[in-house]
Short mmCIF file of C-alpha atoms in Angstrom, two decimals:
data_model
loop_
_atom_site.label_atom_id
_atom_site.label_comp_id
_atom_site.label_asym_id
_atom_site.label_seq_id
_atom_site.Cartn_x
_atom_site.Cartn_y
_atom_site.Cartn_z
CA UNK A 1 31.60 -24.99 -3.25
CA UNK A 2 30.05 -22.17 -5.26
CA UNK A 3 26.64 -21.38 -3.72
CA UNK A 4 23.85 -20.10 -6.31
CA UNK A 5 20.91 -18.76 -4.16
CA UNK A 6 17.16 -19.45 -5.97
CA UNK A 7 15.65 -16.24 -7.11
CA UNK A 8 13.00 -14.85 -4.72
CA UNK A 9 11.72 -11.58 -3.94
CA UNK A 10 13.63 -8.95 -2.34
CA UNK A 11 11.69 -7.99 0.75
CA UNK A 12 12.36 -7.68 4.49
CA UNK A 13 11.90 -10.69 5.84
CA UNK A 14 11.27 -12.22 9.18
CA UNK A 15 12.55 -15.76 8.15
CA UNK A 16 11.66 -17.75 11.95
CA UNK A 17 8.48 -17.20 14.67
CA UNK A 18 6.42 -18.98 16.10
CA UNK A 19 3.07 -17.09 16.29
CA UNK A 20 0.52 -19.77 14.39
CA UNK A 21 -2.51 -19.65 17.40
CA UNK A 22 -2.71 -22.66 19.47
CA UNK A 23 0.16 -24.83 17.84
CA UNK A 24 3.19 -25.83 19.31
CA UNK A 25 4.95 -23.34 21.96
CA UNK A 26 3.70 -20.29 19.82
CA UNK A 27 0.38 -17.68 20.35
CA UNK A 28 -2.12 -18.61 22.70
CA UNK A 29 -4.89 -17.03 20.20
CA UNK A 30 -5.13 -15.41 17.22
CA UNK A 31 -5.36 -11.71 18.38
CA UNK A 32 -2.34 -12.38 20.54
CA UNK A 33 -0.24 -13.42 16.72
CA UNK A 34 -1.76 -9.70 15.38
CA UNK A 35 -0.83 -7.88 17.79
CA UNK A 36 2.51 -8.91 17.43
CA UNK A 37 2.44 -8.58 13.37
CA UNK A 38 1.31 -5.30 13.72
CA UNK A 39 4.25 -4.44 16.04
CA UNK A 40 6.59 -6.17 12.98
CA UNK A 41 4.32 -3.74 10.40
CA UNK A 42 6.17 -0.93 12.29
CA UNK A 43 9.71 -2.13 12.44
CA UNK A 44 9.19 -2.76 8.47
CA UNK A 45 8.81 -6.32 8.14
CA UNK A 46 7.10 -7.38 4.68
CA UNK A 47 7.46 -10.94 4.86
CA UNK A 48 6.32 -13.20 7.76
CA UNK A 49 7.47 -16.93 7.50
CA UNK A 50 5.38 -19.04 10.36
CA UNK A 51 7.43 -21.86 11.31
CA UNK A 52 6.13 -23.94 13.81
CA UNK A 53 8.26 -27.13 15.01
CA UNK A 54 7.87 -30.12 13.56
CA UNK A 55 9.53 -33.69 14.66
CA UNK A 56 10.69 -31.86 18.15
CA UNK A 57 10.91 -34.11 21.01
CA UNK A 58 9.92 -31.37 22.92
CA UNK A 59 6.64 -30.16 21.38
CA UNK A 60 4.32 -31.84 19.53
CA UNK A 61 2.38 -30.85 16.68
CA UNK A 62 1.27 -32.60 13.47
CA UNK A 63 1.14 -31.08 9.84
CA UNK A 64 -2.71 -31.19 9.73
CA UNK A 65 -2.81 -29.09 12.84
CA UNK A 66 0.00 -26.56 11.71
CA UNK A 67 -2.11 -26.22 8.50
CA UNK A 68 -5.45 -25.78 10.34
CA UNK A 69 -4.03 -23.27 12.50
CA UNK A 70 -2.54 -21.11 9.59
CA UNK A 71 -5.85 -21.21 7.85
CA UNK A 72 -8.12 -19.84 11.05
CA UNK A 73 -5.11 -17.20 11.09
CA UNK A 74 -5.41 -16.14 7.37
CA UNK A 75 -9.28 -15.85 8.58
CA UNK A 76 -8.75 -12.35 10.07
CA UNK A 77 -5.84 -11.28 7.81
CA UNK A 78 -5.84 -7.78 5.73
CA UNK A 79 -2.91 -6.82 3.74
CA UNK A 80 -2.34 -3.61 6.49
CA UNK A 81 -0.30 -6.94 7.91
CA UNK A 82 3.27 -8.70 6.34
CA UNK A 83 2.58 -11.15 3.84
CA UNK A 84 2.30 -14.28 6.03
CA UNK A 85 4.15 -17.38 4.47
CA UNK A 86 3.80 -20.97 5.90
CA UNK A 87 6.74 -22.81 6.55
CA UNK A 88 7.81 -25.31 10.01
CA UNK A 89 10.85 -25.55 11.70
CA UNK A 90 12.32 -29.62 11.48
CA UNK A 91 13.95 -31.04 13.63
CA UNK A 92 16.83 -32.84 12.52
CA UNK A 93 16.69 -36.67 12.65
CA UNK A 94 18.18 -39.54 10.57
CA UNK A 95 15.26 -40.47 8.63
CA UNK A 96 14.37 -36.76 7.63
CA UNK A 97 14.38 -37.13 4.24
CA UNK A 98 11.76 -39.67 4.62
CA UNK A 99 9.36 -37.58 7.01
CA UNK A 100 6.85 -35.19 4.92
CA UNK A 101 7.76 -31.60 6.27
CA UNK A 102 6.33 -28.07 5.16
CA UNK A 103 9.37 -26.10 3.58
CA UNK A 104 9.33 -22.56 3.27
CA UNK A 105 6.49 -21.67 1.15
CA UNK A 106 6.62 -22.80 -2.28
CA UNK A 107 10.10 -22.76 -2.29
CA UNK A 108 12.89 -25.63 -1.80
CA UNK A 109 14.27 -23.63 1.73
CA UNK A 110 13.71 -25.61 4.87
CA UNK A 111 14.71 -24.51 8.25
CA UNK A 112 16.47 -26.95 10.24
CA UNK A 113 16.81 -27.49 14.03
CA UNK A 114 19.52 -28.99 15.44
CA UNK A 115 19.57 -30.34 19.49
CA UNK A 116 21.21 -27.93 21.43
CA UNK A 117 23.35 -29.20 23.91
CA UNK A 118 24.75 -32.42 21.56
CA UNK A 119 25.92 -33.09 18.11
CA UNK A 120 24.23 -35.11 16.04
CA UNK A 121 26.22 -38.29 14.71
CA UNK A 122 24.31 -38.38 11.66
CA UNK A 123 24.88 -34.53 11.53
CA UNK A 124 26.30 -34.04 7.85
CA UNK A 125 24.68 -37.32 6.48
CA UNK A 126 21.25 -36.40 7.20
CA UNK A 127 21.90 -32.73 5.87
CA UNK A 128 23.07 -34.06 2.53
CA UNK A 129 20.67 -36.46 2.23
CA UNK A 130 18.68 -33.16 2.13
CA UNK A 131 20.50 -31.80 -0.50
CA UNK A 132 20.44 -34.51 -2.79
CA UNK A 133 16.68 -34.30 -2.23
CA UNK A 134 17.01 -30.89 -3.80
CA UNK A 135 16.53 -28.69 -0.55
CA UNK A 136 18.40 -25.76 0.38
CA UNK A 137 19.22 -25.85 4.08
CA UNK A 138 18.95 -23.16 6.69
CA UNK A 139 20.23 -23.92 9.68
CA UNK A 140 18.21 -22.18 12.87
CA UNK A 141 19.42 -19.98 15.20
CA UNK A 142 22.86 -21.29 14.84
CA UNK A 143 24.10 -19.92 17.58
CA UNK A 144 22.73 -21.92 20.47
CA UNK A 145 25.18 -25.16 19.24
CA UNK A 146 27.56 -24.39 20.89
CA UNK A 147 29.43 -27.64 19.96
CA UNK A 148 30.01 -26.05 16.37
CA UNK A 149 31.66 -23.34 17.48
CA UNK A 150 33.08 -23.40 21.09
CA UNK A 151 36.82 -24.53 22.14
CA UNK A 152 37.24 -27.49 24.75
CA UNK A 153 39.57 -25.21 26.42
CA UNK A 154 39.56 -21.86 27.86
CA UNK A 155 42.62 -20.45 26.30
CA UNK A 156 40.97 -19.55 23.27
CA UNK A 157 43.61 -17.23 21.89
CA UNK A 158 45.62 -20.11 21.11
CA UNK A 159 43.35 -21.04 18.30
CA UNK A 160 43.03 -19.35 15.23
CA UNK A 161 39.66 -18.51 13.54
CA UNK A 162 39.87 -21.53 11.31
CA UNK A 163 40.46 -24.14 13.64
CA UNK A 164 38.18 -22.33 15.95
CA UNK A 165 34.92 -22.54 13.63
CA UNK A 166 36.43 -25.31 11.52
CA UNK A 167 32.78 -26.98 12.39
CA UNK A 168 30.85 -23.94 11.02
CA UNK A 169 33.31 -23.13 7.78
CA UNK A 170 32.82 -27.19 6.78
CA UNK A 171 28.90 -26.64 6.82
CA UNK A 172 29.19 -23.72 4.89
CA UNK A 173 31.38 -24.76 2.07
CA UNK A 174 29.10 -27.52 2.13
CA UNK A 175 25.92 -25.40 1.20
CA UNK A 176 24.28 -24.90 4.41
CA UNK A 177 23.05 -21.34 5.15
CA UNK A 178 22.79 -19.92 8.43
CA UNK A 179 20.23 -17.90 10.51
CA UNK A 180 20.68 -16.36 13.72
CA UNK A 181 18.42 -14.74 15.69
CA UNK A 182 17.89 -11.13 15.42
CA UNK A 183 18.33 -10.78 19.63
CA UNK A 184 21.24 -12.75 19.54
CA UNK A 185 22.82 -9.99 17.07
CA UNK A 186 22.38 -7.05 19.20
CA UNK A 187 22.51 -8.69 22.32
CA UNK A 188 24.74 -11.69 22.25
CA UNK A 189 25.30 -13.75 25.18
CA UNK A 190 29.03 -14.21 26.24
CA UNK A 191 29.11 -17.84 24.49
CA UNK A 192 27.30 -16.58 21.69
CA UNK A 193 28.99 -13.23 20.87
CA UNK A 194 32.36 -14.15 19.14
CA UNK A 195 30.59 -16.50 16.79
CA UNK A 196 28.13 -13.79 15.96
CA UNK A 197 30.74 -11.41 15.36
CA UNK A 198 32.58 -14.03 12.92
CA UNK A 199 29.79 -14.93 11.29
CA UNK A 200 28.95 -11.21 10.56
CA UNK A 201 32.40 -9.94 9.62
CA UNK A 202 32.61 -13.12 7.10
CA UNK A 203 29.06 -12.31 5.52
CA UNK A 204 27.83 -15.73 6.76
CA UNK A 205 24.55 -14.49 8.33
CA UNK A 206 22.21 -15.23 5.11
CA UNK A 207 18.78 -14.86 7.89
CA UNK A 208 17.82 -13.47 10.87
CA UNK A 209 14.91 -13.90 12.32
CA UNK A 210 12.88 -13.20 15.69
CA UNK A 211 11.68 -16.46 16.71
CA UNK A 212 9.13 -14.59 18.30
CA UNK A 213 6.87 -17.20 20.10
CA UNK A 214 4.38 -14.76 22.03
CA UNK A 215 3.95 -10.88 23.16
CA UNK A 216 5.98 -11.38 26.47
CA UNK A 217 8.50 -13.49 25.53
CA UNK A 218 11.17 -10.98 25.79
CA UNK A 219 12.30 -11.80 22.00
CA UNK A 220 13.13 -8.52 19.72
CA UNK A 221 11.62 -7.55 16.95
CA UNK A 222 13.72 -7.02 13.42
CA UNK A 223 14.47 -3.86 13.36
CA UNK A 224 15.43 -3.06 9.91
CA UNK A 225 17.06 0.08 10.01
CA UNK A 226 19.18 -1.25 12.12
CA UNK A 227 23.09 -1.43 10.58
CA UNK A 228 23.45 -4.92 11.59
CA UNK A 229 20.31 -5.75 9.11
CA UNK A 230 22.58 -4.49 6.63
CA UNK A 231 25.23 -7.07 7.17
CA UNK A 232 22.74 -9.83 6.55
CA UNK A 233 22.03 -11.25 3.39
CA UNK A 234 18.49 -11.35 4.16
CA UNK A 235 17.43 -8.98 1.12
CA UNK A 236 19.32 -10.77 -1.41
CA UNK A 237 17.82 -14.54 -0.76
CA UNK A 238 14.22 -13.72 0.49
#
């Protein structure tokens, strides 16, 4: 399946955080989310998207407050900042379709959560019903499902590639793209690295992004200049 990304802006982009002020598990207050943006000013971000979680059973936060928080954020903004972009990161449930959701901006991108530790049965079914809806999926941080990626047994070598990440080629050919965080990239966990090295070497990573949630959260930056930025395709869809 032939995928034709929309026409946006090329920019540097960080395409996932979590610094709106007082929503969800993200900033505790608004100087906290600009003193992180002006750390991303220096590693050469242009483009923030804020994507606070929305439908998560493990933090709660309504649309009304997501967009409330964004405006008291925009309060104190100057263009010395990145271009901040509203957006919310959904997580994935049957009825999805019918839920209202923020997607990324003004444009048909949404950023979909999955649960971590357990596939969804109504995985593929409720990310079509998506697509038929007209939304481009990107899936979050697709490196923490582990069931999409990782073999039942430990003799790995036995597998090839393709039966390996049969889960992950299916979602691409199927139009999903993928974002990984920009900490898993340059320092991948042992579960996490030989997917992140596929997806890399295959030109699968479309986004990365910092889901930065506070200052101290130990979460990187984007760095840019970095040669793994390159090997994104983060300048050609954002």
């Amino acid at each position: 399946m032939e995928r034709v990304a929309p026409s946006l802006p090329d920019r540097t982009v960080d395409i996932h955080c979590h610094l709106l002020p007082g929503v969800d598990d993200g900033c505790d207050s608004v100087e906290e989310a600009y003193s992180i943006l002006e750390e991303m000013t220096k590693n050469g971000t242009g483009r923030v998207y804020l994507t606070p979680h929305l439908f998560s059973p493990r933090v709660k936060s309504s649309i009304g407050e997501i967009r409330d928080a964004f405006e008291r954020l925009q309060e104190s903004y100057t263009d010395k900042y990145p271009e901040l972009v509203l957006g919310s990161e959904v997580f994935l449930v049957p009825e999805i379709v019918e839920l209202e959701f923020i997607p990324m901006g003004s444009t048909r991108f949404v950023l979909v959560e999955l649960p971590v530790d357990t596939r969804p049965r109504f995985l593929h079914h409720a990310l079509r019903s998506l697509q038929e809806e007209g939304y481009v999926v990107i899936l979050a941080h697709v490196e923490r499902y582990r069931y999409l990626y990782s073999s039942k047994t430990p003799l790995v070598d036995l597998f090839t590639k393709r039966e390996r990440f049969h889960e992950i080629i299916k979602l691409r050919n199927d139009g999903i793209l993928f974002q990984v965080n920009w900490h898993s990239l340059i320092n991948p966990g042992k579960h996490e690295r030989s997917l992140v090295r596929y997806l890399l070497n295959s030109g699968f990573v479309d986004f990365v992004g910092s889901d930065k949630h506070s200052a101290n959260d130990g979460r990187s930056l984007i760095n840019h200049s970095h040669p793994y930025y390159a090997q994104t395709r983060n300048s050609e869809l954002l």
